[in-house]
Amino acid sequence: MDVESNNVAGTRQIAARVARIAERGDVYGLVGGLGAGKTEFVRGFVEALAPGTIVRSPTFALVYTYLTPRFPIHHFDFYRLEDPAELIEIGFDEYLAGEGVCLIEWADMFPEVLPANTRLIRFVEKGLDNRVIDLGDLKP
Ligand SMILES: Nc1ncnc2c1ncn2[C@@H]1O[C@H](COP(=O)(O)OP(=O)(O)OP(=O)(O)O)[C@@H](O)[C@H]1O
Ligand SMILES: [Mg+2]
């Protein structure tokens, strides 16, 4: 399912809708170029469940966790990851097997580490403020 976003607020609203139907154990791979809106999507997702939370890009930290009343959200960014072995060191498998929901920016860089239940969400830039977001099978 493709949805259009015309500004940052639109992307955050779409993410909020996905957050409301998300369940423990879900893994969302966020795919799209630089500035496509992946981090803004995560902001909307986290904000929907834990209003006022400040979401920072985990480019260097690799993962940040946000606690919400429904489940923890683990926000990964594979962009600077050179070797997927680093993921083992930070306990990636434990995050996946845990009680939380994982959101992974640049998930397509290491498709081999993604679990079978990963849902890919694709972001395509269509000009300065417009994005098309392909939610796959999701119908939030
Ligand atoms: N409709 C839109 N949705 C999301 N972001 C938008 C939109 N229109 C403009 N923008 C701008 O695009 C940028 C998106 O940045 P964001 O950090 O979310 O991208 P990203 O996909 O996470 O990039 P990176 O790969 O560098 O992590 C922001 O500067 C934001 O203001
Ligand atoms: Mg980002």
Short mmCIF file of C-alpha atoms and ligand atoms in Angstrom, two decimals:
data_model
loop_
_atom_site.label_atom_id
_atom_site.label_comp_id
_atom_site.label_asym_id
_atom_site.label_seq_id
_atom_site.Cartn_x
_atom_site.Cartn_y
_atom_site.Cartn_z
CA MET A 1 0.00 0.00 0.00
CA ASP A 2 1.43 3.38 -1.07
CA VAL A 3 0.65 6.49 0.93
CA GLU A 4 1.68 10.05 0.14
CA SER A 5 3.22 12.47 2.57
CA ASN A 6 3.43 16.17 1.76
CA ASN A 7 5.44 17.30 4.78
CA VAL A 8 7.22 16.07 7.92
CA ALA A 9 3.97 16.09 9.91
CA GLY A 10 2.40 13.86 7.27
CA THR A 11 5.20 11.30 7.56
CA ARG A 12 4.91 11.38 11.35
CA GLN A 13 1.14 10.83 11.15
CA ILE A 14 1.57 7.81 8.90
CA ALA A 15 4.12 6.44 11.37
CA ALA A 16 1.72 7.04 14.25
CA ARG A 17 -0.90 4.95 12.48
CA VAL A 18 1.59 2.11 12.07
CA ALA A 19 2.59 2.43 15.74
CA ARG A 20 -1.02 1.94 16.82
CA ILE A 21 -1.27 -1.43 15.07
CA ALA A 22 2.28 -2.54 15.97
CA GLU A 23 2.78 -5.45 18.32
CA ARG A 24 5.61 -6.80 20.44
CA GLY A 25 8.10 -8.68 18.28
CA ASP A 26 7.44 -6.64 15.16
CA VAL A 27 10.46 -5.65 13.06
CA TYR A 28 10.19 -2.80 10.57
CA GLY A 29 12.96 -2.24 8.03
CA LEU A 30 12.99 1.38 6.85
CA VAL A 31 14.42 1.66 3.36
CA GLY A 32 15.14 4.78 1.31
CA GLY A 33 17.84 7.28 0.43
CA LEU A 34 19.44 10.00 2.53
CA GLY A 35 16.80 12.43 3.75
CA ALA A 36 13.93 10.27 2.58
CA GLY A 37 12.24 10.53 5.97
CA LYS A 38 13.18 7.34 7.84
CA THR A 39 14.17 9.11 11.06
CA GLU A 40 11.09 11.35 10.90
CA PHE A 41 9.01 8.19 10.61
CA VAL A 42 10.64 6.85 13.77
CA ARG A 43 9.91 10.18 15.52
CA GLY A 44 6.25 9.88 14.65
CA PHE A 45 6.16 6.24 15.73
CA VAL A 46 7.79 6.86 19.11
CA GLU A 47 5.91 10.10 19.73
CA ALA A 48 2.58 8.34 19.14
CA LEU A 49 3.24 5.97 22.05
CA ALA A 50 5.41 8.17 24.28
CA PRO A 51 4.55 11.83 23.65
CA GLY A 52 7.37 14.29 24.21
CA THR A 53 10.17 11.77 23.65
CA ILE A 54 13.19 13.19 21.84
CA VAL A 55 14.36 10.84 19.10
CA ARG A 56 17.94 11.22 17.93
CA SER A 57 19.52 9.49 14.98
CA PRO A 58 21.43 6.41 16.19
CA THR A 59 23.92 6.60 13.34
CA PHE A 60 26.96 6.30 15.60
CA ALA A 61 25.40 4.55 18.59
CA LEU A 62 23.82 1.96 16.26
CA VAL A 63 20.78 1.61 18.53
CA TYR A 64 18.73 3.70 20.94
CA THR A 65 15.87 2.29 22.97
CA TYR A 66 12.75 4.24 23.88
CA LEU A 67 10.43 3.00 26.60
CA THR A 68 6.71 3.40 25.97
CA PRO A 69 3.69 2.13 27.92
CA ARG A 70 3.05 -0.55 25.26
CA PHE A 71 6.52 -1.90 24.48
CA PRO A 72 10.12 -0.73 24.18
CA ILE A 73 11.12 0.56 20.76
CA HIS A 74 14.63 -0.25 19.53
CA HIS A 75 15.74 2.20 16.85
CA PHE A 76 18.64 0.92 14.75
CA ASP A 77 20.54 2.62 11.95
CA PHE A 78 22.73 0.38 9.78
CA TYR A 79 24.14 3.27 7.74
CA ARG A 80 27.58 3.35 9.37
CA LEU A 81 27.71 -0.34 10.07
CA GLU A 82 30.62 -1.87 8.19
CA ASP A 83 30.53 -5.40 9.46
CA PRO A 84 27.33 -7.14 10.60
CA ALA A 85 29.48 -8.92 13.21
CA GLU A 86 29.18 -5.68 15.21
CA LEU A 87 25.52 -6.48 15.57
CA ILE A 88 26.34 -9.69 17.40
CA GLU A 89 28.44 -7.66 19.84
CA ILE A 90 25.57 -5.33 20.68
CA GLY A 91 23.17 -8.24 21.09
CA PHE A 92 21.05 -7.74 17.98
CA ASP A 93 19.51 -11.21 18.30
CA GLU A 94 18.41 -10.47 21.86
CA TYR A 95 16.72 -7.28 20.70
CA LEU A 96 14.89 -9.23 18.00
CA ALA A 97 13.84 -12.01 20.37
CA GLY A 98 12.83 -9.59 23.11
CA GLU A 99 9.60 -7.90 24.08
CA GLY A 100 10.08 -4.82 21.97
CA VAL A 101 9.52 -3.53 18.48
CA CYS A 102 12.55 -2.92 16.24
CA LEU A 103 12.75 -0.12 13.68
CA ILE A 104 15.82 -0.41 11.45
CA GLU A 105 16.98 2.40 9.16
CA TRP A 106 18.97 1.25 6.11
CA ALA A 107 17.81 -2.32 6.79
CA ASP A 108 18.50 -3.23 3.16
CA MET A 109 22.26 -2.81 3.68
CA PHE A 110 22.39 -6.16 5.50
CA PRO A 111 19.35 -8.13 4.40
CA GLU A 112 20.92 -11.36 5.66
CA VAL A 113 20.58 -10.27 9.30
CA LEU A 114 16.88 -9.43 9.06
CA PRO A 115 14.47 -11.95 10.55
CA ALA A 116 11.79 -13.53 8.38
CA ASN A 117 9.05 -11.45 10.00
CA THR A 118 10.64 -8.15 8.92
CA ARG A 119 8.21 -5.78 7.23
CA LEU A 120 9.89 -3.40 4.82
CA ILE A 121 8.66 0.17 4.55
CA ARG A 122 10.05 2.05 1.56
CA PHE A 123 10.47 5.81 1.31
CA VAL A 124 10.80 7.56 -2.03
CA GLU A 125 11.54 11.28 -2.30
CA LYS A 126 9.27 13.05 -4.79
CA GLY A 127 10.54 16.61 -4.55
CA LEU A 128 11.39 18.86 -1.62
CA ASP A 129 8.49 18.02 0.69
CA ASN A 130 6.78 15.08 -0.96
CA ARG A 131 7.41 11.45 -0.20
CA VAL A 132 5.74 8.24 -1.24
CA ILE A 133 5.79 5.64 1.51
CA ASP A 134 5.22 2.03 0.51
CA LEU A 135 3.84 0.23 3.55
CA GLY A 136 3.84 -3.17 1.86
CA ASP A 137 1.06 -5.34 3.29
CA LEU A 138 0.40 -3.01 6.20
CA LYS A 139 -3.01 -1.37 6.28
CA PRO A 140 -2.85 0.97 9.25
N1 LIG B 1 7.19 14.62 3.63
C1 LIG B 1 8.35 14.57 4.33
N2 LIG B 1 8.56 13.54 5.19
C2 LIG B 1 9.71 13.45 5.88
N3 LIG B 1 10.72 14.34 5.80
C3 LIG B 1 10.55 15.38 4.97
C4 LIG B 1 9.36 15.54 4.21
N4 LIG B 1 9.47 16.67 3.47
C5 LIG B 1 10.66 17.18 3.76
N5 LIG B 1 11.32 16.42 4.65
C6 LIG B 1 12.68 16.69 5.14
O1 LIG B 1 13.48 15.59 4.74
C7 LIG B 1 14.40 15.28 5.76
C8 LIG B 1 14.16 13.87 6.24
O2 LIG B 1 15.15 13.60 7.18
P1 LIG B 1 15.32 12.21 7.91
O3 LIG B 1 16.42 12.41 8.89
O4 LIG B 1 14.02 11.72 8.41
O5 LIG B 1 15.80 11.28 6.69
P2 LIG B 1 16.42 9.83 6.76
O6 LIG B 1 15.70 9.02 5.74
O7 LIG B 1 16.42 9.34 8.16
O8 LIG B 1 17.91 10.08 6.24
P3 LIG B 1 19.28 9.34 6.63
O9 LIG B 1 19.41 8.22 5.65
O10 LIG B 1 20.31 10.38 6.45
O11 LIG B 1 19.16 8.83 8.04
C9 LIG B 1 14.22 16.31 6.86
O12 LIG B 1 15.14 17.34 6.66
C10 LIG B 1 12.81 16.78 6.65
O13 LIG B 1 12.62 18.11 7.07
MG MG B 2 17.89 8.73 9.43
#
